[in-house]
Coordinates of C-alpha atoms (C1' of nucleotides) in Angstrom, one line a residue:
Chain A
X1 CA 67.8 120.0 104.0
X2 CA 64.2 120.3 103.1
X3 CA 62.7 117.5 101.1
X4 CA 61.0 120.1 98.9
X5 CA 63.7 120.3 96.3
X6 CA 63.7 116.6 95.8
X7 CA 60.9 115.0 93.9
X8 CA 59.0 112.3 95.7
X9 CA 60.2 108.7 95.7
X10 CA 57.4 107.8 93.3
X11 CA 58.9 109.9 90.5
X12 CA 62.4 109.2 91.5
X13 CA 61.6 105.5 91.2
X14 CA 62.7 105.0 87.6
X15 CA 66.3 105.8 88.5
X16 CA 66.9 103.5 91.5
X17 CA 67.2 99.8 90.6
X18 CA 66.5 98.3 94.0
X19 CA 63.3 100.3 94.7
X20 CA 61.6 99.0 91.6
X21 CA 60.6 96.0 93.6
X22 CA 58.4 98.2 95.8
X23 CA 54.8 98.9 95.3
X24 CA 53.5 102.5 95.1
X25 CA 52.1 102.1 98.6
X26 CA 55.5 101.0 99.9
X27 CA 57.3 103.7 98.1
X28 CA 55.0 106.3 99.7
X29 CA 55.9 104.8 103.0
X30 CA 59.6 105.3 102.3
X31 CA 58.9 108.7 101.0
X32 CA 57.1 109.8 104.2
X33 CA 60.0 109.0 106.5
X34 CA 62.9 109.9 104.3
X35 CA 65.2 112.9 104.9
X36 CA 67.0 114.5 102.0
X37 CA 70.4 115.7 103.0
X38 CA 73.1 117.9 101.3
X39 CA 76.8 117.4 101.9
X40 CA 79.8 119.5 100.9
X41 CA 82.9 117.8 99.6
X42 CA 84.8 116.3 102.5
X43 CA 81.9 116.1 104.8
X44 CA 81.3 112.9 106.7
X45 CA 78.0 111.1 106.1
X46 CA 78.7 108.5 108.7
X47 CA 81.7 107.3 110.5
X48 CA 83.0 103.8 111.2
X49 CA 82.1 102.7 114.7
X50 CA 79.1 105.0 115.1
X51 CA 75.6 103.5 115.5
X52 CA 73.7 103.1 112.3
X53 CA 70.1 104.3 112.2
X54 CA 69.6 105.0 108.5
X55 CA 70.1 103.6 105.1
X56 CA 71.7 106.1 102.8
X57 CA 70.7 106.4 99.1
X58 CA 73.0 108.8 97.1
X59 CA 71.0 110.9 94.7
X60 CA 73.7 113.1 93.3
X61 CA 77.4 113.5 93.7
X62 CA 79.9 110.8 94.8
X63 CA 80.6 109.2 98.1
X64 CA 83.7 107.3 99.1
X65 CA 83.5 104.3 101.5
X66 CA 86.5 103.5 103.5
X67 CA 87.8 101.4 106.4
X68 CA 89.9 103.2 109.0
X69 CA 92.7 101.1 110.3
X70 CA 95.2 101.8 113.1
X71 CA 97.8 104.5 112.5
X72 CA 95.6 106.8 110.4
X73 CA 95.7 104.4 107.6
X74 CA 92.6 104.2 105.4
X75 CA 91.5 101.8 102.7
X76 CA 88.8 102.9 100.2
X77 CA 86.6 99.9 99.6
X78 CA 84.3 101.5 97.1
X79 CA 82.1 104.3 96.0
X80 CA 78.4 105.1 96.1
X81 CA 77.1 107.2 93.2
X82 CA 73.6 108.1 92.1
X83 CA 71.4 106.1 92.6
X84 CA 73.2 103.6 94.8
X85 CA 72.0 102.9 98.3
X86 CA 74.8 102.0 100.6
X87 CA 74.5 98.6 102.1
X88 CA 75.5 98.7 105.8
X89 CA 76.3 95.2 107.0
X90 CA 76.1 96.3 110.6
X91 CA 72.4 97.0 110.3
X92 CA 71.8 93.2 110.6
X93 CA 74.5 92.5 113.1
X94 CA 75.6 95.0 115.7
X95 CA 73.9 98.2 114.6
X96 CA 77.3 99.8 114.1
X97 CA 78.9 101.1 111.0
X98 CA 81.9 99.1 109.9
X99 CA 83.2 101.7 107.4
X100 CA 83.0 105.4 107.0
X101 CA 81.3 107.3 104.2
X102 CA 82.5 110.8 103.1
X103 CA 81.3 113.0 100.2
X104 CA 83.9 113.4 97.5
X105 CA 82.1 116.3 96.0
X106 CA 78.8 118.1 96.5
X107 CA 76.4 115.3 97.3
X108 CA 72.8 114.9 98.1
X109 CA 71.4 111.8 99.7
X110 CA 68.2 110.4 101.1
X111 CA 68.3 108.9 104.5
X112 CA 65.7 106.2 105.3
X113 CA 65.2 104.7 108.7
X114 CA 66.9 101.3 108.8
X115 CA 63.8 99.7 110.4
X116 CA 61.6 100.7 107.5
X117 CA 63.9 99.2 104.9
X118 CA 64.4 96.1 107.0
X119 CA 60.7 95.8 107.4
X120 CA 60.3 95.9 103.6
X121 CA 62.9 93.3 103.2
X122 CA 60.8 91.1 105.4
X123 CA 57.5 91.7 103.7
X124 CA 58.5 92.1 100.0
X125 CA 60.1 89.1 98.5
X126 CA 61.3 90.8 95.4
X127 CA 62.8 93.6 97.4
X128 CA 64.6 91.1 99.6
X129 CA 65.9 89.4 96.5
X130 CA 67.3 92.6 95.0
X131 CA 68.7 93.4 98.4
X132 CA 70.6 90.1 98.6
X133 CA 71.8 90.4 95.0
X134 CA 73.2 93.9 95.9
X135 CA 75.0 92.6 98.9
X136 CA 76.4 89.7 96.9
X137 CA 77.8 92.0 94.3
X138 CA 79.4 94.0 97.0
X139 CA 81.0 90.9 98.4
X140 CA 82.3 89.8 95.0
X141 CA 83.8 93.3 94.5
X142 CA 85.5 92.9 97.8
X143 CA 87.0 89.6 96.8
X144 CA 88.5 91.1 93.7
X145 CA 89.9 94.0 95.6
X146 CA 91.4 91.8 98.3
X147 CA 93.0 89.6 95.7
X148 CA 94.5 92.6 93.9
X149 CA 95.7 94.2 97.1
X150 CA 97.4 91.1 98.5
X151 CA 98.7 89.4 95.4
X152 CA 99.9 92.3 93.2
X153 CA 102.6 94.9 93.5
X154 CA 102.3 98.6 93.1
X155 CA 102.0 98.9 89.3
X156 CA 99.4 96.1 89.1
X157 CA 97.3 97.6 92.0
X158 CA 97.4 101.1 90.5
X159 CA 96.4 99.7 87.1
X160 CA 93.4 98.0 88.8
X161 CA 92.5 101.3 90.5
X162 CA 92.5 103.2 87.2
X163 CA 90.6 100.6 85.3
X164 CA 88.1 100.5 88.2
X165 CA 87.6 104.2 88.3
X166 CA 87.2 104.6 84.6
X167 CA 85.1 101.5 84.1
X168 CA 82.9 101.3 87.2
X169 CA 82.9 104.6 89.0
X170 CA 83.0 107.3 86.4
X171 CA 82.0 105.1 83.4
X172 CA 84.0 107.3 81.0
X173 CA 87.4 107.8 79.6
X174 CA 88.8 110.3 80.1
X175 CA 87.2 110.9 83.4
X176 CA 87.2 114.0 85.6
X177 CA 87.8 113.4 89.3
X178 CA 88.6 115.3 92.3
X179 CA 90.1 112.4 94.1
X180 CA 93.5 113.3 95.6
X181 CA 96.7 111.3 95.2
X182 CA 96.1 110.2 98.8
X183 CA 92.7 108.8 97.7
X184 CA 94.2 106.9 94.8
X185 CA 96.8 105.6 97.2
X186 CA 94.0 104.6 99.7
X187 CA 92.3 102.7 96.9
X188 CA 95.4 100.9 95.9
X189 CA 96.8 100.1 99.4
X190 CA 100.0 102.1 99.1
X191 CA 101.4 105.4 100.3
X192 CA 100.8 108.7 98.5
X193 CA 104.4 108.9 97.4
X194 CA 104.3 105.5 95.8
X195 CA 101.1 106.4 94.0
X196 CA 102.7 109.6 92.6
X197 CA 105.7 107.6 91.4
X198 CA 103.7 104.9 89.6
X199 CA 101.5 107.4 88.0
X200 CA 104.6 109.2 86.8
X201 CA 106.0 106.0 85.2
X202 CA 102.6 105.3 83.6
X203 CA 102.6 108.8 82.1
X204 CA 106.2 108.4 80.9
X205 CA 105.2 105.1 79.2
X206 CA 102.2 106.8 77.5
X207 CA 99.7 104.6 79.3
X208 CA 97.8 107.5 80.8
X209 CA 97.5 111.2 80.5
X210 CA 96.8 113.5 83.4
X211 CA 95.8 117.1 83.1
X212 CA 94.5 118.7 86.3
X213 CA 91.4 116.8 87.3
X214 CA 91.2 114.9 84.1
X215 CA 92.7 111.4 83.8
X216 CA 92.7 109.6 80.5
X217 CA 93.7 106.0 79.9
X218 CA 95.5 105.9 76.6
X219 CA 96.7 102.3 76.5
X220 CA 94.1 100.2 78.3
X221 CA 95.4 97.0 76.9
X222 CA 98.9 97.6 78.4
X223 CA 97.3 98.6 81.7
X224 CA 95.4 95.3 81.7
X225 CA 98.6 93.4 81.0
X226 CA 100.2 95.1 84.0
X227 CA 97.2 94.3 86.1
X228 CA 97.5 90.6 85.1
X229 CA 101.2 90.3 85.7
X230 CA 100.8 91.8 89.1
Chain B
X1 CA 77.8 59.0 99.4
X2 CA 74.5 57.6 100.6
X3 CA 72.3 59.8 102.7
X4 CA 71.6 56.8 105.0
X5 CA 74.4 57.5 107.5
X6 CA 73.2 61.0 108.0
X7 CA 70.1 61.6 110.1
X8 CA 67.4 63.6 108.5
X9 CA 67.4 67.4 108.5
X10 CA 64.6 67.3 111.1
X11 CA 66.8 65.8 113.7
X12 CA 69.9 67.7 112.6
X13 CA 67.9 70.8 113.0
X14 CA 69.0 71.8 116.5
X15 CA 72.6 72.2 115.4
X16 CA 72.3 74.5 112.5
X17 CA 71.4 78.1 113.3
X18 CA 70.1 79.3 110.0
X19 CA 67.7 76.4 109.4
X20 CA 65.8 77.1 112.7
X21 CA 63.8 79.6 110.8
X22 CA 62.3 76.8 108.6
X23 CA 59.1 74.9 109.3
X24 CA 59.0 71.1 109.5
X25 CA 57.5 71.0 106.1
X26 CA 60.3 73.2 104.6
X27 CA 62.9 71.2 106.4
X28 CA 61.5 68.0 104.8
X29 CA 61.7 69.7 101.5
X30 CA 65.4 70.4 102.1
X31 CA 65.9 66.9 103.3
X32 CA 64.4 65.4 100.2
X33 CA 66.7 67.0 97.8
X34 CA 69.9 67.0 99.8
X35 CA 72.9 65.0 99.1
X36 CA 75.3 64.0 101.8
X37 CA 78.9 64.0 100.7
X38 CA 82.2 62.8 102.2
X39 CA 85.5 64.4 101.4
X40 CA 89.1 63.4 102.3
X41 CA 91.6 66.0 103.4
X42 CA 92.7 68.1 100.4
X43 CA 89.8 67.3 98.2
X44 CA 88.1 70.1 96.4
X45 CA 84.5 70.7 97.2
X46 CA 84.1 73.4 94.6
X47 CA 86.5 75.5 92.6
X48 CA 86.6 79.2 91.9
X49 CA 85.1 80.0 88.5
X50 CA 83.0 76.8 88.2
X51 CA 79.2 77.1 88.0
X52 CA 77.4 76.9 91.3
X53 CA 74.5 74.6 91.6
X54 CA 74.4 73.8 95.3
X55 CA 74.6 75.4 98.7
X56 CA 77.0 73.5 100.9
X57 CA 76.5 72.9 104.6
X58 CA 79.4 71.4 106.4
X59 CA 78.3 68.8 108.9
X60 CA 81.7 67.5 110.1
X61 CA 85.3 68.4 109.5
X62 CA 86.7 71.7 108.4
X63 CA 86.7 73.5 105.0
X64 CA 89.0 76.3 103.9
X65 CA 87.7 78.9 101.5
X66 CA 90.2 80.7 99.4
X67 CA 90.6 83.0 96.5
X68 CA 93.0 82.0 93.8
X69 CA 94.9 84.9 92.3
X70 CA 97.4 85.0 89.4
X71 CA 100.8 83.3 89.8
X72 CA 99.5 80.5 92.0
X73 CA 99.0 82.8 94.9
X74 CA 96.1 82.0 97.2
X75 CA 94.4 83.9 100.0
X76 CA 92.3 82.1 102.6
X77 CA 89.3 84.2 103.3
X78 CA 87.8 82.0 106.0
X79 CA 86.7 78.5 107.1
X80 CA 83.5 76.6 107.2
X81 CA 83.0 74.3 110.1
X82 CA 80.0 72.3 111.5
X83 CA 77.4 73.5 111.1
X84 CA 78.1 76.4 108.8
X85 CA 76.6 76.7 105.4
X86 CA 78.8 78.4 102.9
X87 CA 77.3 81.5 101.5
X88 CA 78.1 81.7 97.8
X89 CA 77.6 85.3 96.5
X90 CA 77.7 84.2 92.9
X91 CA 74.4 82.3 93.4
X92 CA 72.6 85.7 93.2
X93 CA 74.8 87.2 90.6
X94 CA 76.4 85.2 87.9
X95 CA 76.0 81.6 89.0
X96 CA 79.7 81.2 89.4
X97 CA 81.9 80.4 92.4
X98 CA 84.1 83.4 93.3
X99 CA 86.3 81.4 95.7
X100 CA 87.3 77.7 96.1
X101 CA 86.5 75.4 99.0
X102 CA 88.8 72.5 100.0
X103 CA 88.5 70.1 102.9
X104 CA 91.3 70.6 105.4
X105 CA 90.5 67.2 107.1
X106 CA 88.0 64.4 106.7
X107 CA 84.8 66.3 106.0
X108 CA 81.1 65.5 105.5
X109 CA 78.8 68.1 104.0
X110 CA 75.2 68.3 102.7
X111 CA 74.6 69.8 99.3
X112 CA 71.3 71.4 98.7
X113 CA 70.2 72.7 95.3
X114 CA 70.6 76.5 95.2
X115 CA 67.2 76.9 93.8
X116 CA 65.5 75.3 96.8
X117 CA 67.4 77.5 99.2
X118 CA 66.7 80.7 97.2
X119 CA 63.1 79.7 97.0
X120 CA 62.9 79.5 100.7
X121 CA 64.6 82.8 101.1
X122 CA 61.8 84.2 99.0
X123 CA 59.0 82.5 100.9
X124 CA 60.2 82.5 104.5
X125 CA 60.8 85.9 106.0
X126 CA 62.7 84.7 109.0
X127 CA 64.9 82.5 106.9
X128 CA 65.6 85.5 104.6
X129 CA 66.6 87.5 107.6
X130 CA 69.0 84.9 109.0
X131 CA 70.4 84.6 105.6
X132 CA 71.1 88.3 105.3
X133 CA 72.5 88.4 108.7
X134 CA 74.9 85.6 107.8
X135 CA 76.0 87.4 104.7
X136 CA 76.5 90.6 106.7
X137 CA 78.7 88.9 109.2
X138 CA 80.8 87.5 106.4
X139 CA 81.2 90.9 104.9
X140 CA 82.2 92.4 108.3
X141 CA 84.8 89.6 108.6
X142 CA 86.1 90.5 105.2
X143 CA 86.5 94.1 106.3
X144 CA 88.6 93.1 109.3
X145 CA 90.7 90.8 107.2
X146 CA 91.3 93.4 104.4
X147 CA 92.2 96.0 107.0
X148 CA 94.7 93.6 108.7
X149 CA 96.2 92.5 105.4
X150 CA 96.7 96.0 104.0
X151 CA 97.6 98.0 107.0
X152 CA 99.8 95.7 109.1
X153 CA 103.1 94.1 108.6
X154 CA 104.0 90.5 109.1
X155 CA 104.0 90.1 112.9
X156 CA 100.7 91.9 113.2
X157 CA 99.1 89.8 110.4
X158 CA 100.4 86.6 111.9
X159 CA 99.1 87.6 115.3
X160 CA 95.7 88.2 113.8
X161 CA 95.8 84.8 112.1
X162 CA 96.6 83.0 115.4
X163 CA 94.0 84.9 117.4
X164 CA 91.5 84.2 114.7
X165 CA 92.2 80.5 114.5
X166 CA 92.2 80.0 118.3
X167 CA 89.2 82.2 118.9
X168 CA 86.9 81.8 115.9
X169 CA 87.8 78.6 114.1
X170 CA 88.9 76.1 116.7
X171 CA 87.5 77.9 119.7
X172 CA 90.1 76.5 121.9
X173 CA 93.6 77.1 123.2
X174 CA 95.8 75.2 122.6
X175 CA 94.2 74.0 119.4
X176 CA 95.2 71.1 117.2
X177 CA 95.4 71.9 113.5
X178 CA 96.6 70.3 110.4
X179 CA 97.0 73.5 108.5
X180 CA 100.4 73.7 106.9
X181 CA 102.8 76.7 107.2
X182 CA 101.7 77.5 103.6
X183 CA 98.1 77.7 104.9
X184 CA 99.1 80.0 107.7
X185 CA 100.9 82.1 105.1
X186 CA 97.9 82.1 102.8
X187 CA 95.7 83.3 105.7
X188 CA 98.2 86.1 106.5
X189 CA 99.1 87.3 103.0
X190 CA 102.8 86.4 103.2
X191 CA 105.1 83.7 101.9
X192 CA 105.6 80.4 103.6
X193 CA 109.2 81.4 104.6
X194 CA 108.0 84.6 106.2
X195 CA 105.4 82.7 108.1
X196 CA 108.0 80.2 109.4
X197 CA 110.2 83.1 110.5
X198 CA 107.6 85.0 112.4
X199 CA 106.4 81.9 114.1
X200 CA 110.0 81.3 115.2
X201 CA 110.3 84.7 116.7
X202 CA 107.0 84.3 118.4
X203 CA 108.2 81.0 119.9
X204 CA 111.5 82.6 121.0
X205 CA 109.6 85.4 122.7
X206 CA 107.4 82.8 124.5
X207 CA 104.2 84.1 122.9
X208 CA 103.3 80.7 121.5
X209 CA 104.2 77.1 121.8
X210 CA 104.1 74.7 118.8
X211 CA 104.4 71.0 119.2
X212 CA 103.5 69.1 116.1
X213 CA 100.0 69.8 115.2
X214 CA 99.3 71.6 118.5
X215 CA 99.6 75.4 118.7
X216 CA 99.2 77.1 122.0
X217 CA 98.9 80.8 122.6
X218 CA 100.8 81.5 125.8
X219 CA 100.8 85.3 125.9
X220 CA 97.6 86.4 124.2
X221 CA 97.9 89.9 125.6
X222 CA 101.2 90.5 123.9
X223 CA 99.9 89.0 120.7
X224 CA 97.0 91.5 120.8
X225 CA 99.5 94.3 121.3
X226 CA 101.5 93.2 118.3
X227 CA 98.2 93.0 116.3
X228 CA 97.3 96.6 117.4
X229 CA 100.7 98.0 116.6
X230 CA 100.6 96.5 113.1
Chain C
dC1 C1' 114.4 48.9 100.5
dC2 C1' 115.1 52.8 97.9
dT3 C1' 113.3 56.7 95.8
dA4 C1' 110.0 60.4 95.2
dT5 C1' 107.5 63.9 97.3
dG6 C1' 105.8 67.3 100.5
dT7 C1' 106.7 70.0 104.5
dG8 C1' 109.6 72.5 107.6
dA9 C1' 113.6 75.2 108.5
dT10 C1' 117.4 78.6 107.6
dG11 C1' 120.8 81.6 105.4
dA12 C1' 122.2 84.8 101.7
dT13 C1' 120.7 88.1 98.6
dA14 C1' 117.8 91.2 96.0
dT15 C1' 114.3 94.5 95.7
dA16 C1' 110.0 96.6 96.4
dA17 C1' 108.1 100.0 98.9
dG18 C1' 107.9 102.8 103.0
dT19 C1' 109.8 106.8 105.5
dC20 C1' 111.8 111.3 105.9
dA21 C1' 112.7 115.7 104.3
dA22 C1' 112.7 119.5 101.2
dT23 C1' 110.5 122.1 97.5
dC24 C1' 106.9 124.0 94.7
dA25 C1' 102.3 125.3 93.2
dA26 C1' 97.8 126.5 94.0
dA27 C1' 94.2 127.7 96.8
dT28 C1' 92.4 130.1 100.8
dG29 C1' 91.9 133.3 104.4
dT30 C1' 93.0 137.8 106.5
Chain D
dA1 C1' 99.0 141.8 99.0
dC2 C1' 100.7 138.7 102.1
dA3 C1' 100.6 134.7 105.0
dT4 C1' 99.0 130.1 105.6
dT5 C1' 97.5 125.9 104.4
dT6 C1' 96.9 121.9 101.3
dG7 C1' 98.3 118.9 97.8
dA8 C1' 101.8 117.3 94.4
dT9 C1' 106.4 116.2 93.5
dT10 C1' 111.0 114.6 94.0
dG11 C1' 115.3 112.6 96.0
dA12 C1' 118.0 110.1 99.5
dC13 C1' 117.7 106.5 102.6
dT14 C1' 116.0 102.5 105.2
dT15 C1' 113.8 98.4 105.9
dA16 C1' 110.5 94.9 105.4
dT17 C1' 109.7 91.1 102.8
dA18 C1' 110.1 88.2 98.8
dT19 C1' 113.2 85.2 96.3
dC20 C1' 116.4 81.6 95.8
dA21 C1' 119.1 77.9 97.2
dT22 C1' 119.9 74.3 100.3
dC23 C1' 119.1 70.9 103.8
dA24 C1' 116.6 67.9 107.1
dC25 C1' 113.0 65.0 107.9
dA26 C1' 109.0 62.3 107.4
dT27 C1' 105.8 59.8 104.7
dA28 C1' 104.1 57.3 100.8
dG29 C1' 104.7 54.4 96.7
dG30 C1' 106.7 51.1 93.9

DNA sequence: CCTATGTGATGATATAAGTCAATCAAATGT
DNA sequence: ACATTTGATTGACTTATATCATCACATAGG
């Protein structure tokens, strides 16, 4: 909505890694053309295939990023949380989004014109470097996910998903989430029913505890073993 | 081996997209510190997990890039052919290789110190831009592969592999390849036996023809339909 | 020349995981 | 307060795909 209830980029600066490379003057330039948006849970921020005009920087809430395949199948390839900006590879190739972004919960985000960012990548070496490092990390994450999805079976994949959520996304244990079983399935490359069944066996084996929105990993070591054995 | 039997980067320039952004002076700097290497089929160029010192630019032959998972399982994530340089995401993160590179056939490649390249990314805007575009394209390719591998079943995945090889890697039809059935399987996320079986059904249905090292797509349209239906 | 060794091919079998269908609980709208 | 929707759960069944075992063939090495 209005940018009034967001402080300016200059003060927001301390929280967002990548923007540290920018000078005050550059930050002001970003601030000038940014639009602060509010999304309710479930609302689409951008959709795969649509033209991409903006870079999105999540300032609160949580956003899931997923690929839509044929037959209504989806695969969640990651999350963006405060203060991640979402790297959109299409911005440098075909100006199209190659995955969709949807708010998992109440989310606010700043949209900045892609041109402005790309321009700063051109003119500011340090920014460009952070940018490339960020893309690199995303690529490495994808490698890990692709290896897990193709080489492991259901228990191993779900173990990876739980470890990822607790370790990388929510950074806490137990963690409170409003991801659905379908989301967990889309993260692990399986059907919702299979997800429910593995989670049940994990509960029965006292590896995890689930109470409503709260998921707790009780036996991380065993989960890691399951992950390793595929 | 010796750099004598390779012409200098200055003359090689016309063939390699990304280096077009470099000035003569910069190209000379690259030329100075580059090492030209020769690899026989099957030889490892670099291995997942090892420290990465160099960027690799393939000047002849073909290189397969693959992730090694647990239990000896591998997944081929792409190929590098003349004149691709291999983007190594670890160079900007942890200085480790996150996938392995192996020569599929007689291959020559130039190795350039990662520092030199990274330095030029810093100082040359156009080079940085080409660099980011290249990474972006790799990421988009990974998205497509990950969607294919997780959402499609064996015939769809093998169809994708054949279309990819003919269209993107060999750019010809028929194409001559010395990839083994195991390689085709590693590209498609299945076992060697499954790969052999689908290929057999494809042959029986007159979609493809295989004669020794030669693979020909006879009915591309039908293969694309199979790909779409998963 | 014979023996390893790697690759391709095939059949029998086991099993992992998807599909389909029904039920239940909680949330939401009227 | 009731109807409707949405998500979670479970069971029965089917099927896709891996595994295992075997065999043929070519090539390389001693």
